[in-house]
Short mmCIF file of C-alpha atoms in Angstrom, two decimals:
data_model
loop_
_atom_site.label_atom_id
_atom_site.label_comp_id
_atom_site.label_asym_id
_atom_site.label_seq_id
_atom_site.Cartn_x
_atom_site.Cartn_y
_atom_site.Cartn_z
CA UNK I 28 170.66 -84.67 55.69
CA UNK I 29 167.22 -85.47 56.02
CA UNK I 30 164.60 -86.33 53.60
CA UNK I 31 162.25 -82.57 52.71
CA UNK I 32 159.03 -82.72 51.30
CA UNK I 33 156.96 -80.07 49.14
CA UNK I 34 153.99 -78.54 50.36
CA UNK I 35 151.63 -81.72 48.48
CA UNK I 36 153.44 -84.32 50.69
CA UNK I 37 155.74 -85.71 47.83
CA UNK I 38 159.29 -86.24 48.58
CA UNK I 39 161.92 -83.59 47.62
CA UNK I 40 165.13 -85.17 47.44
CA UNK I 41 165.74 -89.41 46.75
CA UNK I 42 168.17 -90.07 49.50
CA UNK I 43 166.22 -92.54 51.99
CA UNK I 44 165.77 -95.04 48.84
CA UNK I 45 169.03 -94.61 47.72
CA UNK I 46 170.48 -95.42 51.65
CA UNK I 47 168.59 -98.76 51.67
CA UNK I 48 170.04 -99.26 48.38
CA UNK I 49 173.30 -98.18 49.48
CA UNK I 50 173.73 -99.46 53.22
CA UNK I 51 175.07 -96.09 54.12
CA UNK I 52 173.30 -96.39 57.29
CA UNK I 53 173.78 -95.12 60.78
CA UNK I 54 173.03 -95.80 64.43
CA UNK I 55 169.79 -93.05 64.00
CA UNK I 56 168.22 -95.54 61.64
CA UNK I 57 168.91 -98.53 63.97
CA UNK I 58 166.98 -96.19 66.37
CA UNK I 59 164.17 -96.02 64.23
CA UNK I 60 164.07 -99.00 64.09
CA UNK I 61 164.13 -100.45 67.73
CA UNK I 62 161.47 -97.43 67.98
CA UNK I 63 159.36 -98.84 65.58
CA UNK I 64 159.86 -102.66 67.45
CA UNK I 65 158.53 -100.27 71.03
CA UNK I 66 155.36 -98.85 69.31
CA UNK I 67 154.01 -102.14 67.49
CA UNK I 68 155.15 -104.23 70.51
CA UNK I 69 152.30 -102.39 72.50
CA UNK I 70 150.07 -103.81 70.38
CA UNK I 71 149.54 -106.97 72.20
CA UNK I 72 148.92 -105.70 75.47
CA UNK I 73 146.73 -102.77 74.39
CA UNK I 74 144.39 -104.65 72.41
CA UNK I 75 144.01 -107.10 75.42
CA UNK I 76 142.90 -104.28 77.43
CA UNK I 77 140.42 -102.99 74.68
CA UNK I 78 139.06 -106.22 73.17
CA UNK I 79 137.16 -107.00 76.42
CA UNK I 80 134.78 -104.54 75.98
CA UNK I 81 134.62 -103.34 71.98
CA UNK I 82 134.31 -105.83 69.51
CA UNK I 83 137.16 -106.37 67.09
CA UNK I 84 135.61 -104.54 64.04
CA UNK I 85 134.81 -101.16 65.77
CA UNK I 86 138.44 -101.46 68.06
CA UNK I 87 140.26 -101.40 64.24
CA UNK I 88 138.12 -98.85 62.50
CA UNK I 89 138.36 -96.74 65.82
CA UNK I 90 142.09 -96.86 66.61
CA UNK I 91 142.57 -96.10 62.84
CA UNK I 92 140.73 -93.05 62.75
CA UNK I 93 142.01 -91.95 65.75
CA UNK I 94 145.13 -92.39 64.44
CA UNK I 95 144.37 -90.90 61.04
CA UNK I 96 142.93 -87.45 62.24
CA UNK I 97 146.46 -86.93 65.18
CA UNK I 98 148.12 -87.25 61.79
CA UNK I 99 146.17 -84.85 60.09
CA UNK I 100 146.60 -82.62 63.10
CA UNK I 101 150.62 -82.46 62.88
CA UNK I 102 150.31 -82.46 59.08
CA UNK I 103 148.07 -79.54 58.95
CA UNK I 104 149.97 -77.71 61.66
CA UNK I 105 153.24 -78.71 59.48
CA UNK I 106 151.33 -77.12 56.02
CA UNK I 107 151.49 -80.22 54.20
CA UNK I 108 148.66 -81.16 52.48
CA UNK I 109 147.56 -84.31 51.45
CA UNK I 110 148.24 -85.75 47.76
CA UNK I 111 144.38 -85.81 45.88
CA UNK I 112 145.17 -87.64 42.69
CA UNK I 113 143.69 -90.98 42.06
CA UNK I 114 147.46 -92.26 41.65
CA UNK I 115 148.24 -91.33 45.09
CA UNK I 116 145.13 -92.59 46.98
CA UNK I 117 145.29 -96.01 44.70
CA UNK I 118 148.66 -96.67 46.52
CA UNK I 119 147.33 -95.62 49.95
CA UNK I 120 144.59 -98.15 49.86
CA UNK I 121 146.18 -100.78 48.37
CA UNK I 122 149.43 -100.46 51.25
CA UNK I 123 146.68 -100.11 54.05
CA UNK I 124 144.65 -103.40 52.70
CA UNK I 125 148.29 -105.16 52.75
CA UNK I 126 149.58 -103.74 56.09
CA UNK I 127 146.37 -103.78 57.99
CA UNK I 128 142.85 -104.44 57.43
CA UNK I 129 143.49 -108.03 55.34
CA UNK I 130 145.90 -109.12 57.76
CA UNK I 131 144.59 -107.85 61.23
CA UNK I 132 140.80 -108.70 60.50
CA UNK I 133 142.47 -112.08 59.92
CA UNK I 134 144.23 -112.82 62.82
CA UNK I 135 141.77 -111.60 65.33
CA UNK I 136 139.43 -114.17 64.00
CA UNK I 137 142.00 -116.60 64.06
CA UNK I 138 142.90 -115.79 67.55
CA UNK I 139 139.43 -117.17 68.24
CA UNK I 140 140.87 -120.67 68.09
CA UNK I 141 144.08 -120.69 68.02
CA UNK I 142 146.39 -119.82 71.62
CA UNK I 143 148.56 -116.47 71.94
CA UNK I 144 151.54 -118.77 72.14
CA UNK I 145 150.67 -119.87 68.76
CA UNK I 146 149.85 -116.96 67.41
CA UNK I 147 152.89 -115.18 68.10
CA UNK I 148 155.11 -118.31 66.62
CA UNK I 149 153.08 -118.29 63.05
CA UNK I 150 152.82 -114.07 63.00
CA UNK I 151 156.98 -114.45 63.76
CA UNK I 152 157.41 -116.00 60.11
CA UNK I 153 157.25 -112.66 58.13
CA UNK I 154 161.09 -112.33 58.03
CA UNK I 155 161.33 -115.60 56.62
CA UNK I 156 158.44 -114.77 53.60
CA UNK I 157 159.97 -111.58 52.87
CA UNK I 158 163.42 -113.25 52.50
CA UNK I 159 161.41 -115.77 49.85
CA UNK I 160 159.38 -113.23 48.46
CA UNK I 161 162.56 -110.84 47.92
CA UNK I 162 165.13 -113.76 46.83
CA UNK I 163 162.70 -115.78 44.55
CA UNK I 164 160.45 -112.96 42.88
CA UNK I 165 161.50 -109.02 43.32
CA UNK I 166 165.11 -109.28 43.92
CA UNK I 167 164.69 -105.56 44.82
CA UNK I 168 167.85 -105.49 47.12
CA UNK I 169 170.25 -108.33 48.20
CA UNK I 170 169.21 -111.55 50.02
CA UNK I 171 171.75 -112.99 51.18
CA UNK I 172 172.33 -116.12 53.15
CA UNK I 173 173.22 -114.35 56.51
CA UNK I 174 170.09 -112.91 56.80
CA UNK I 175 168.31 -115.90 56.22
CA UNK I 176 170.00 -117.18 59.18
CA UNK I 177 168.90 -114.14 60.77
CA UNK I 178 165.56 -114.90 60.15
CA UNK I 179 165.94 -118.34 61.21
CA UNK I 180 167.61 -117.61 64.29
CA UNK I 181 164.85 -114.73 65.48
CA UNK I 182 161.95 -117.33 64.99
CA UNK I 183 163.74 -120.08 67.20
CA UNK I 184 164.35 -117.56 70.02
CA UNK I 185 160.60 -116.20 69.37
CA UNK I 186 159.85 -120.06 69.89
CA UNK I 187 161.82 -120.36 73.19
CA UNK I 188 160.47 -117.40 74.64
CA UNK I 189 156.90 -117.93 74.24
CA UNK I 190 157.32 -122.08 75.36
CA UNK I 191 158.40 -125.26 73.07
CA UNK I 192 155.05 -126.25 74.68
CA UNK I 193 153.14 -123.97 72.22
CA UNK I 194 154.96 -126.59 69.11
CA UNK I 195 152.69 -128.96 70.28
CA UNK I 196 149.55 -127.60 69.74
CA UNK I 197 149.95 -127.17 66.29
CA UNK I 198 147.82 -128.56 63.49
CA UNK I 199 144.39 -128.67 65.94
CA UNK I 200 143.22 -125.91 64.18
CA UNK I 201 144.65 -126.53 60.58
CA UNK I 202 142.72 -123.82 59.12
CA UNK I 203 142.82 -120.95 61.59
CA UNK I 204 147.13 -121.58 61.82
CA UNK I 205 147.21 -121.30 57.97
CA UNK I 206 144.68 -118.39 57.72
CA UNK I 207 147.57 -116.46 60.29
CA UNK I 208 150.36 -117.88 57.51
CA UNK I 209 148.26 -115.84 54.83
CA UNK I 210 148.26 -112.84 57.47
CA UNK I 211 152.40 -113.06 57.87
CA UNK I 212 152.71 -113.49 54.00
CA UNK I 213 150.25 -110.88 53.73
CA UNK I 214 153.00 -108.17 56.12
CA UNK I 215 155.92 -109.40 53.90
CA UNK I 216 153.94 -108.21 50.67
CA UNK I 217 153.10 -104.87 52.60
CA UNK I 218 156.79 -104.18 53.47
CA UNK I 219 157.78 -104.58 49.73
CA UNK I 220 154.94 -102.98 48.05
CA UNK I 221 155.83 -100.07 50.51
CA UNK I 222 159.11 -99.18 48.96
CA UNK I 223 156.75 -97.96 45.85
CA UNK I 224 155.34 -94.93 48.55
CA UNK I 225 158.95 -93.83 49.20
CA UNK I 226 158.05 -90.28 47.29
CA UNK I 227 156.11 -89.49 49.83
CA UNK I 228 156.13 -88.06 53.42
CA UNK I 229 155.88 -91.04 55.59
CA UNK I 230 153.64 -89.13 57.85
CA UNK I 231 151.53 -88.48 54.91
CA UNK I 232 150.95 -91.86 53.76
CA UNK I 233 150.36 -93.12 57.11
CA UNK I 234 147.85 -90.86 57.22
CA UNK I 235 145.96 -91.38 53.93
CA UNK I 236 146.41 -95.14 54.28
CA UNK I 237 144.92 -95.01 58.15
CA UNK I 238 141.98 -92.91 57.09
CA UNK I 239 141.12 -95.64 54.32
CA UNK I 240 140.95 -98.19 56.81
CA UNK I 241 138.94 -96.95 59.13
CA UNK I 242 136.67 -95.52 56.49
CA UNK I 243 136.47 -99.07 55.27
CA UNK I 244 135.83 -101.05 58.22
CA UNK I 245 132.93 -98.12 59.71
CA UNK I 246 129.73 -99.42 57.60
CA UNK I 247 130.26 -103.27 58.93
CA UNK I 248 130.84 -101.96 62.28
CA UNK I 249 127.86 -99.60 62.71
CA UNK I 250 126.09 -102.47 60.73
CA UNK I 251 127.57 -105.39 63.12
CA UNK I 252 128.72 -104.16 66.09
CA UNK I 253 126.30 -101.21 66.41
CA UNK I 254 128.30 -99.06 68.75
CA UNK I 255 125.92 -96.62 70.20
CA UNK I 256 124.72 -99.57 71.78
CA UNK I 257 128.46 -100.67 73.65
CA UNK I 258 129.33 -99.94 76.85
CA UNK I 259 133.59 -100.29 76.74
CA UNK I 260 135.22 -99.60 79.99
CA UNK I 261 137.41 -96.25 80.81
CA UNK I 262 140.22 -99.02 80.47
CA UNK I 263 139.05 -99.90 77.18
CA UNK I 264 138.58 -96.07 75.95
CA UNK I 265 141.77 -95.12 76.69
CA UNK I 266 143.72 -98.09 75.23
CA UNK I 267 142.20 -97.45 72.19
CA UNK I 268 143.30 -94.33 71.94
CA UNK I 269 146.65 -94.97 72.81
CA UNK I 270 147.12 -97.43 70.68
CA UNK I 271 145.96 -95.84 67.68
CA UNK I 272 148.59 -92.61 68.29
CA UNK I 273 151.44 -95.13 69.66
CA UNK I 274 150.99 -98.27 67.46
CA UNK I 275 148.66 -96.94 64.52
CA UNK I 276 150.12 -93.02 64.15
CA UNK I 277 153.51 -93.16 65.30
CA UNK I 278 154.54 -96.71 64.14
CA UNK I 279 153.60 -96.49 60.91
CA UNK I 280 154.97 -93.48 60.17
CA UNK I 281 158.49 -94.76 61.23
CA UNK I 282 157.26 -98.06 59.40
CA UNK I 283 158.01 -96.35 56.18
CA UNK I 284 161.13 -94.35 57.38
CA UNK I 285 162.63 -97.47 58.33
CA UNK I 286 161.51 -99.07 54.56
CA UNK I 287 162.93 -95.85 52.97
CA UNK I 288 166.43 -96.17 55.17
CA UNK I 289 167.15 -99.70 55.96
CA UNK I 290 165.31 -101.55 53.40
CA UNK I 291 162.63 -104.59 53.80
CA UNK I 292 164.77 -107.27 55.11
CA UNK I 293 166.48 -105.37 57.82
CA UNK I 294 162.83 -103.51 58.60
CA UNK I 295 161.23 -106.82 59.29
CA UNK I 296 163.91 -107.30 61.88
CA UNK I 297 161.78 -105.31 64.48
CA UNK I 298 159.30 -108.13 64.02
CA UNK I 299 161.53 -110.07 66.35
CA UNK I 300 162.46 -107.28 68.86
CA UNK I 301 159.34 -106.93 69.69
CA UNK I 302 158.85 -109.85 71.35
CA UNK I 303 160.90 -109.47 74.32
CA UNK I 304 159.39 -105.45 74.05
CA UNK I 305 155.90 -106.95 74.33
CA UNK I 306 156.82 -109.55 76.88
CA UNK I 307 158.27 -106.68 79.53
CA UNK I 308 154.93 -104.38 78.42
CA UNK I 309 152.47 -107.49 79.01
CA UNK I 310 154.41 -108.32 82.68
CA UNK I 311 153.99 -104.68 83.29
CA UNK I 312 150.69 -103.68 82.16
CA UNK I 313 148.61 -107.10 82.64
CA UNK I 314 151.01 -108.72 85.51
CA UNK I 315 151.71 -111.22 83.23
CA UNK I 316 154.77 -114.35 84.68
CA UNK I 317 158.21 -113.78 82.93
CA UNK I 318 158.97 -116.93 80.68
CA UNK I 319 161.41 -119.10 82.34
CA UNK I 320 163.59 -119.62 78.90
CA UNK I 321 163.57 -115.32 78.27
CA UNK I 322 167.64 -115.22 78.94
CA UNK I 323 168.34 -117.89 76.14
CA UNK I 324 165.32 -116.73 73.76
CA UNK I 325 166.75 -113.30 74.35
CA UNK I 326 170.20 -114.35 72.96
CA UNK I 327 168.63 -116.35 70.00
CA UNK I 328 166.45 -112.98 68.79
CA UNK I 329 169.73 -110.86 69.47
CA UNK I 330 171.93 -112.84 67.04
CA UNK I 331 168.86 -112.92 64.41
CA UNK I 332 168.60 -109.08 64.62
CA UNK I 333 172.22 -108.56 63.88
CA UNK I 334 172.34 -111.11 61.37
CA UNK I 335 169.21 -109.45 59.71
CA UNK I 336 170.71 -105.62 60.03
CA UNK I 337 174.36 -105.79 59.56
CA UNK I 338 174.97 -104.07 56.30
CA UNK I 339 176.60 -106.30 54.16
CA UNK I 340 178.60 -103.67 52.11
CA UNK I 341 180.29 -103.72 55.79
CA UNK I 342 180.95 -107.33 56.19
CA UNK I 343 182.63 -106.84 52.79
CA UNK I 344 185.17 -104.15 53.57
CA UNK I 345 185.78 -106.14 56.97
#
């Protein structure tokens, strides 16, 4: 039965927690999930597309809003309003400086000097902090040792697809590789502090949490980037907006139906599946060569992704 809300956007019943809790899971929340690993995995190739022509800033604070009033839109056709209290709006901002602004002002500086290849390796650790995070510290839900394989197991087939050749260029840019470390850790916070928004509509706190964003990043861009004064291509225009309603609206609204259902270790699974996702997009979209070693890094992120979202009450009763 699925999760109802009341008209403020507060959840009515207490069954998506209690189903991560649980693992009474089915093959609709694996959905979610490999939907979740389509929308973000369109990230890459989008942003490519927009970055040529708006500077990073505005392309956040746009996509955001964007994304934050087609939310609004279905909410408002839906009749649910948005939560007002201070309590509410505290979490909001707090998930959305976590999730998004902290960690993607970060990397897009750090992208400045360090390779995609790179980048993708470093951003592919989040499994592995929120394993530490959840095992050492919250202990919110059970960590066990086949999902730490899991985790290992995604990041070495993350590592074959993109090229052993990217290992190599490690440490030339000490600072920009550990600033995208702070980023991953950064994600891994966001998908455990997220469990505390689990009252809510997940379209509703995607919504208030996108509309902080991009309220917070507008004064530096019209200070910075001074966008009256860009000219972004067509190209540019529209993969903004399509990324905000595909990546921004729609994925992180089944972001935190896939917290409230499978939990934070088997959410951060899609982290992995969307690397072969954004490899197909970015050979379709940007013509982009497929990786020689995609078969065998294919295999590698397979195995981690079951590892990470087997339930283990299952592996029990088996």
């Amino acid at each position: 039965m699925p999760q109802s809300t009341s008209p403020t956007g507060r959840a009515t019943t207490s069954q998506l927690p209690s189903m991560a809790a649980t693992g009474a899971r089915n093959w609709r929340d694996y959905a979610l999930l490999v939907a979740l690993a389509c929308c973000w995995s369109s990230t890459y190739p989008l942003a490519k597309l927009a970055l040529d022509t708006i500077p990073p800033v505005t392309f956040i604070s746009a996509r955001s809003l964007i994304a934050a009033a087609f939310l609004f839109a279905i909410l408002w056709m839906r009749g649910v309003r948005i939560p007002t209290d201070g309590k509410a709006w505290k979490l909001f901002a707090t998930q959305q400086l976590i999730n998004s602004t902290f960690p993607f002002l970060i990397i897009t500086w750090s992208q400045l000097y360090v390779p995609a290849s790179n980048t993708v390796v470093l951003a592919s650790t989040t499994p592995i902090f929120a394993f530490l995070i959840t095992s050492l510290i919250t202990r919110h839900e059970p960590a066990t040792l086949l999902k730490l394989a899991g985790a290992l197991l995604g990041l070495a087939g993350t590592i074959v697809i993109v090229g052993l050749d990217a290992l190599r260029g490690f440490g030339s840019e000490i600072v920009a590789e550990i600033a995208i470390l702070l980023a991953t850790i950064s994600f891994a916070c966001a998908t455990i502090f997220g469990l505390r928004l689990s009252e809510y509509d997940p379209m509703v706190v995607a919504a208030g949490s996108l509309l902080f964003g991009g309220l917070v990043l507008l004064p530096p861009s019209l200070i910075i980037d001074q966008p009256w004064t860009l000219h972004p291509t067509p190209t540019a225009i529209i993969a903004t907006i399509v990324m905000g309603i595909v990546s921004s609206a729609l994925g992180l609204m089944l972001f935190y139906m896939c917290l409230g259902r499978l939990g934070t270790l088997t959410t951060n699974a899609q982290g992995y599946l969307r690397i072969p996702i954004g490899v197909g997009l970015s050979v379709l979209l940007l013509g982009e060569s497929v990786p020689s070693n995609l078969a065998l890094g294919l295999v590698l992120v397979m195995a981690g992704v079951a590892a990470m979202t087997v339930p283990t009450e299952r592996l029990k009763r088996r």
